[in-house]
PDB file of C-alpha atoms and ligand atoms in Angstrom:
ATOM      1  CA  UNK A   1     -12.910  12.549  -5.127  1.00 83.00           C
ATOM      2  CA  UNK A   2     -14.452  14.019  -7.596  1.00 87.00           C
ATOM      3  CA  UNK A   3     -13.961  16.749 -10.625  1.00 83.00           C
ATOM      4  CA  UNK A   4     -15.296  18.717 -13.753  1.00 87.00           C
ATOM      5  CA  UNK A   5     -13.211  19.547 -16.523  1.00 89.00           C
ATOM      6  CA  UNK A   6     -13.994  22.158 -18.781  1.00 92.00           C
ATOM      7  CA  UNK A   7     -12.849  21.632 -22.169  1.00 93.00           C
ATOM      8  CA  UNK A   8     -12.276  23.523 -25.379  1.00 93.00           C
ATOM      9  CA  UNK A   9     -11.030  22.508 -28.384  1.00 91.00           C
ATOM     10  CA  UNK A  10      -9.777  24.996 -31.127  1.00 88.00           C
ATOM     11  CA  UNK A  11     -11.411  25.006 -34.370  1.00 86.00           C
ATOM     12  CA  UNK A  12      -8.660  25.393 -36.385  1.00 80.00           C
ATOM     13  CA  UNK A  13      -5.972  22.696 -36.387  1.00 72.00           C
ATOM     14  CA  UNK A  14      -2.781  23.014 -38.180  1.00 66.00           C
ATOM     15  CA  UNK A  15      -2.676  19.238 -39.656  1.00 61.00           C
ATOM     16  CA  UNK A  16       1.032  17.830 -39.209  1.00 61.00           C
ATOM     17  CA  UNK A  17       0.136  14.403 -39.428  1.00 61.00           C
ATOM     18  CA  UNK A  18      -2.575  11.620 -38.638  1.00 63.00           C
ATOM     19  CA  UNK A  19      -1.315  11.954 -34.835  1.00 70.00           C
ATOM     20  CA  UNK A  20      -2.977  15.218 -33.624  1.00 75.00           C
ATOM     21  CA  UNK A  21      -5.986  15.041 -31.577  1.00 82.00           C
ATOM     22  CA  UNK A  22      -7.475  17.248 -29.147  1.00 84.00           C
ATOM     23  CA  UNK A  23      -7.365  14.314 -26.624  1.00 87.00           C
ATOM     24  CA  UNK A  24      -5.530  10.952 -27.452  1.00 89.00           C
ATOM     25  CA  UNK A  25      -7.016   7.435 -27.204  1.00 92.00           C
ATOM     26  CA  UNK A  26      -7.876   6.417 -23.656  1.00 91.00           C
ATOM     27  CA  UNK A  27     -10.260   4.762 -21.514  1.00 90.00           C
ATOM     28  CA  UNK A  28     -11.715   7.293 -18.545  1.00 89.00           C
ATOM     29  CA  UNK A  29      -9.916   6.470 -15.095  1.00 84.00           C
ATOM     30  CA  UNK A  30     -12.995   6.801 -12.275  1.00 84.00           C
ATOM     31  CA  UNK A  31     -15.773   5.111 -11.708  1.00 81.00           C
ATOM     32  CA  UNK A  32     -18.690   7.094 -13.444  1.00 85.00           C
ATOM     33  CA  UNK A  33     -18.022   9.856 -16.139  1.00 87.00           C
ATOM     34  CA  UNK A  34     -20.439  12.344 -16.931  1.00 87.00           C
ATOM     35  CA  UNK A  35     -20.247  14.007 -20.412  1.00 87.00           C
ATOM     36  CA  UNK A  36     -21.916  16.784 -21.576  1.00 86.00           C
ATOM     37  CA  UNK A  37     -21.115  18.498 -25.288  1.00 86.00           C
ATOM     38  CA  UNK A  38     -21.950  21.152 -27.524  1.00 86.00           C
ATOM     39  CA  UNK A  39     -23.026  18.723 -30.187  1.00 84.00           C
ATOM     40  CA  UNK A  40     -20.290  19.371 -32.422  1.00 88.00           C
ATOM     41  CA  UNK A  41     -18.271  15.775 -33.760  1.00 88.00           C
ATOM     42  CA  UNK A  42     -14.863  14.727 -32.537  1.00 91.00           C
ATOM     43  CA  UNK A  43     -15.762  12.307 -29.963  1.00 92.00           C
ATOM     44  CA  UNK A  44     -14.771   8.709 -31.225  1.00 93.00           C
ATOM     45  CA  UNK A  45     -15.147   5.452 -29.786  1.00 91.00           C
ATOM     46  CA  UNK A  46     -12.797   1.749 -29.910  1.00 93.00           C
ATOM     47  CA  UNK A  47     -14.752  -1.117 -29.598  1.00 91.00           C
ATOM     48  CA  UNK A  48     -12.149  -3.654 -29.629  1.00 92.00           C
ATOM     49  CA  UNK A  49      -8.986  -1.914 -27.869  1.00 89.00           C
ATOM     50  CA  UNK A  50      -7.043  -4.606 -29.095  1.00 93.00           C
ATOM     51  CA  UNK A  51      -8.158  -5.386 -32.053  1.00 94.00           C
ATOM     52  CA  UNK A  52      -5.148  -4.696 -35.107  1.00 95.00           C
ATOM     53  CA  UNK A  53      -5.938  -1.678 -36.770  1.00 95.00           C
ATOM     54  CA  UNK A  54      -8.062   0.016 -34.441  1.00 94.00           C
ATOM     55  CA  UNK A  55     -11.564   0.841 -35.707  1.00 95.00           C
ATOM     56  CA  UNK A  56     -12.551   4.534 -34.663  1.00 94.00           C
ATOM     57  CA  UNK A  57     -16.616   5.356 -34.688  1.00 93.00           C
ATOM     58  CA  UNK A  58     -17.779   9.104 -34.113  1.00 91.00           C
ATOM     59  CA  UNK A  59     -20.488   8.407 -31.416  1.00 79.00           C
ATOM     60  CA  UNK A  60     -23.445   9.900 -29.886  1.00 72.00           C
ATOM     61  CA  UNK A  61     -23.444   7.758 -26.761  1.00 56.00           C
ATOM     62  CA  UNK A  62     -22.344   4.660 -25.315  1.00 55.00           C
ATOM     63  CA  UNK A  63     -22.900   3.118 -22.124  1.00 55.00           C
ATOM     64  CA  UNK A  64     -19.670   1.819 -19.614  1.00 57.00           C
ATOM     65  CA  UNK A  65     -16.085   2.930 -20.149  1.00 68.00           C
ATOM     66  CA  UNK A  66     -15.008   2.778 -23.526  1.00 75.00           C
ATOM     67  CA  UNK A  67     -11.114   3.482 -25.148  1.00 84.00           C
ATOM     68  CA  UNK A  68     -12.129   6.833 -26.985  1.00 86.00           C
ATOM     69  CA  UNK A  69     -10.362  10.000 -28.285  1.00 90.00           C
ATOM     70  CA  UNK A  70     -11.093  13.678 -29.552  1.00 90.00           C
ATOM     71  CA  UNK A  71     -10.309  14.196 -32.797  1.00 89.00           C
ATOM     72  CA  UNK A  72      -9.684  18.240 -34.565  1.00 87.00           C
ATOM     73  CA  UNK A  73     -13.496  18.771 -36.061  1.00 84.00           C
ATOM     74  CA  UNK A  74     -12.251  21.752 -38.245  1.00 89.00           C
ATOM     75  CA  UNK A  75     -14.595  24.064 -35.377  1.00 92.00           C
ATOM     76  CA  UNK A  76     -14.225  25.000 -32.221  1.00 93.00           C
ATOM     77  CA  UNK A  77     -15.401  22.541 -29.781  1.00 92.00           C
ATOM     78  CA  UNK A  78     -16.332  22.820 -26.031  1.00 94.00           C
ATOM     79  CA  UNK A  79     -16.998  19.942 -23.814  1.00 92.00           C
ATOM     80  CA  UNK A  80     -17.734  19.253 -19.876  1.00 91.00           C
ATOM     81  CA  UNK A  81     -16.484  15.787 -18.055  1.00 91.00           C
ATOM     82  CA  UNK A  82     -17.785  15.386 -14.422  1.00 92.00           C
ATOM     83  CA  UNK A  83     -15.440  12.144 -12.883  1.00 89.00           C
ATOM     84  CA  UNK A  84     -15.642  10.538 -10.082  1.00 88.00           C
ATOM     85  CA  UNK A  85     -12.664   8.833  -8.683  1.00 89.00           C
ATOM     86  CA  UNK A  86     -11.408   7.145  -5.435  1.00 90.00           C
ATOM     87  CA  UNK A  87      -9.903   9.958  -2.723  1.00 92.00           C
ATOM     88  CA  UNK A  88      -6.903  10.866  -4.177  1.00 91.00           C
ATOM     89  CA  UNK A  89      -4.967   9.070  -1.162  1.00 96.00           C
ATOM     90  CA  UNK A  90      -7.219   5.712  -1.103  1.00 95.00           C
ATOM     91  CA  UNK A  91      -4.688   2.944  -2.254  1.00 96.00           C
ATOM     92  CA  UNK A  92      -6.404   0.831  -5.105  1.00 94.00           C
ATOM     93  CA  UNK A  93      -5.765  -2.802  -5.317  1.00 96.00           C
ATOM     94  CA  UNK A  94      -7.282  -6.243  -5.793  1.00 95.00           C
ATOM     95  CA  UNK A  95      -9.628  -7.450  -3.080  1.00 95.00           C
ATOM     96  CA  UNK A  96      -8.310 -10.457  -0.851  1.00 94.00           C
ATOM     97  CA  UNK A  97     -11.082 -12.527  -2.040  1.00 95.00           C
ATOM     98  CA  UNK A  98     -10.024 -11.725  -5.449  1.00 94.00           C
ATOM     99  CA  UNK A  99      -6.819 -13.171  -5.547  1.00 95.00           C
ATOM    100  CA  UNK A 100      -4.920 -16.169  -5.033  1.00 96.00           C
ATOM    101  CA  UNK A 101      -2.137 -17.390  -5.479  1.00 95.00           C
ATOM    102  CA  UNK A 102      -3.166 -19.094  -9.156  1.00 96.00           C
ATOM    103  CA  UNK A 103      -4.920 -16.108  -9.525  1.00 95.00           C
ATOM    104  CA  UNK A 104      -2.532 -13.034  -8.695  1.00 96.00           C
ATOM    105  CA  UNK A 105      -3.920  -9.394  -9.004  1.00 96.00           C
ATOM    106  CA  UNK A 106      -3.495  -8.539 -12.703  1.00 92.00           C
ATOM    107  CA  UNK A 107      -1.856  -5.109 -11.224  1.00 93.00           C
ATOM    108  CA  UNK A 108      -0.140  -4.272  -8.221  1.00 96.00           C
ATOM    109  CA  UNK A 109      -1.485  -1.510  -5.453  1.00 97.00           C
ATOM    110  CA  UNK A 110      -1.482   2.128  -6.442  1.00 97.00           C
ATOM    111  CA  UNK A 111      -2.322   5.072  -4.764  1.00 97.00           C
ATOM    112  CA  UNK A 112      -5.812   6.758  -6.572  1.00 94.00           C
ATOM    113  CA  UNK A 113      -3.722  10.338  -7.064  1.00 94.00           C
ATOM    114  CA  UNK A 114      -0.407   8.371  -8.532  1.00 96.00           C
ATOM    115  CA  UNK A 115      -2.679   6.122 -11.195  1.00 93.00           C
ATOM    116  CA  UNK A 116      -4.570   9.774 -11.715  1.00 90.00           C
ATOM    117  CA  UNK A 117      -1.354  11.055 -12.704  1.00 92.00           C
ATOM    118  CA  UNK A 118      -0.014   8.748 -15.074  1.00 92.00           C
ATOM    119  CA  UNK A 119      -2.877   8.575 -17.051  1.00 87.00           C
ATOM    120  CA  UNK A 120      -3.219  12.300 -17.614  1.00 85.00           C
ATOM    121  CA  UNK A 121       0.451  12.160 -19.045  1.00 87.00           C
ATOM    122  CA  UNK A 122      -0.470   9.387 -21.466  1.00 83.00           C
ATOM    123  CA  UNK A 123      -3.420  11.340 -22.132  1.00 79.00           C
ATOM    124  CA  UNK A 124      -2.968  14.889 -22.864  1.00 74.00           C
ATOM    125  CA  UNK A 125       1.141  14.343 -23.793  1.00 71.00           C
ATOM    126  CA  UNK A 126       1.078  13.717 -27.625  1.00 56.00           C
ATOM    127  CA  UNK A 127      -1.234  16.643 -28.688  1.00 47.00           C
TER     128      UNK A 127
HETATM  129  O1  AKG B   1     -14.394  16.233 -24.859  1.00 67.77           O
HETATM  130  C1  AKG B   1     -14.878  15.107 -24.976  1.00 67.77           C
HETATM  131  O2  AKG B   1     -15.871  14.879 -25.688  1.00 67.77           O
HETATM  132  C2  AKG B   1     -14.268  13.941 -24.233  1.00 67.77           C
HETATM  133  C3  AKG B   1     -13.222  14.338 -23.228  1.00 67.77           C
HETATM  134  C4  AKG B   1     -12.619  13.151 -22.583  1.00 67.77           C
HETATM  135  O3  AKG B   1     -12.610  12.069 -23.115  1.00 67.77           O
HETATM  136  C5  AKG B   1     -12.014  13.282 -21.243  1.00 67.77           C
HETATM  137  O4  AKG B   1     -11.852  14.425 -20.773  1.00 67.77           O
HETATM  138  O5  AKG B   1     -11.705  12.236 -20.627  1.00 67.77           O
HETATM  139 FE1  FE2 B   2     -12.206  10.537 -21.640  1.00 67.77          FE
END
């Protein structure tokens, strides 16, 4: 499965506190992500997503899949994400040979569309 989002982000903001973002901090959910912007700032990157406070970096580019968010640039901002994910009914879970029982799968089976969902709430919920 695969799919492009078109994005836009307004220029103008109204400011009610540090929490607004045009998209909040996540990590992409597919297997590749293709990202193509307009050039204009907002993109930010987490090195160390658990690292106490967080350390945000506007970035150009970095390779892999990376806990990120958009922040308001004060312009308008447009953006296109091509993803590619599992079929949306392909259930996702730890390989046999993965697992044990010392070693347990770190999370249990989900269907590709369900884990799709849940992470565009989280996502685009707290704007
Ligand atoms: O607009 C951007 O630069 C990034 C968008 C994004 O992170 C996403 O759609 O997953
Ligand atoms: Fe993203």
């Amino acid at each position: 499965m695969s799919f492009i989002r078109l994005l836009h982000y307004p220029g103008e903001v109204a400011f009610s506190n540090e929490e607004t973002f045009g998209a909040s901090a996540h990590s992409d959910y597919g297997t590749i992500t293709l990202l193509a912007t307009d050039g204009v700032r907002g993109l930010q990157i987490c090195r160390e997503k658990d690292r106490r406070p967080q350390v945000w970096e506007d970035v150009q580019h970095v390779n892999g899949s990376t806990l990120h968010r958009v922040i308001p640039a004060g312009q308008e901002r447009y953006s296109v994400a091509f993803f590619l994910d599992p079929n949306y009914d392909c259930m996702v879970e730890c390989l046999e040979s993965c697992c044990s029982e010392e070693s347990p799968p770190r999370f249990p089976p989900i269907r590709s569309w369900d884990y799709l969902q849940e992470r565009f709430r989280v996502t685009y919920s707290s704007q």
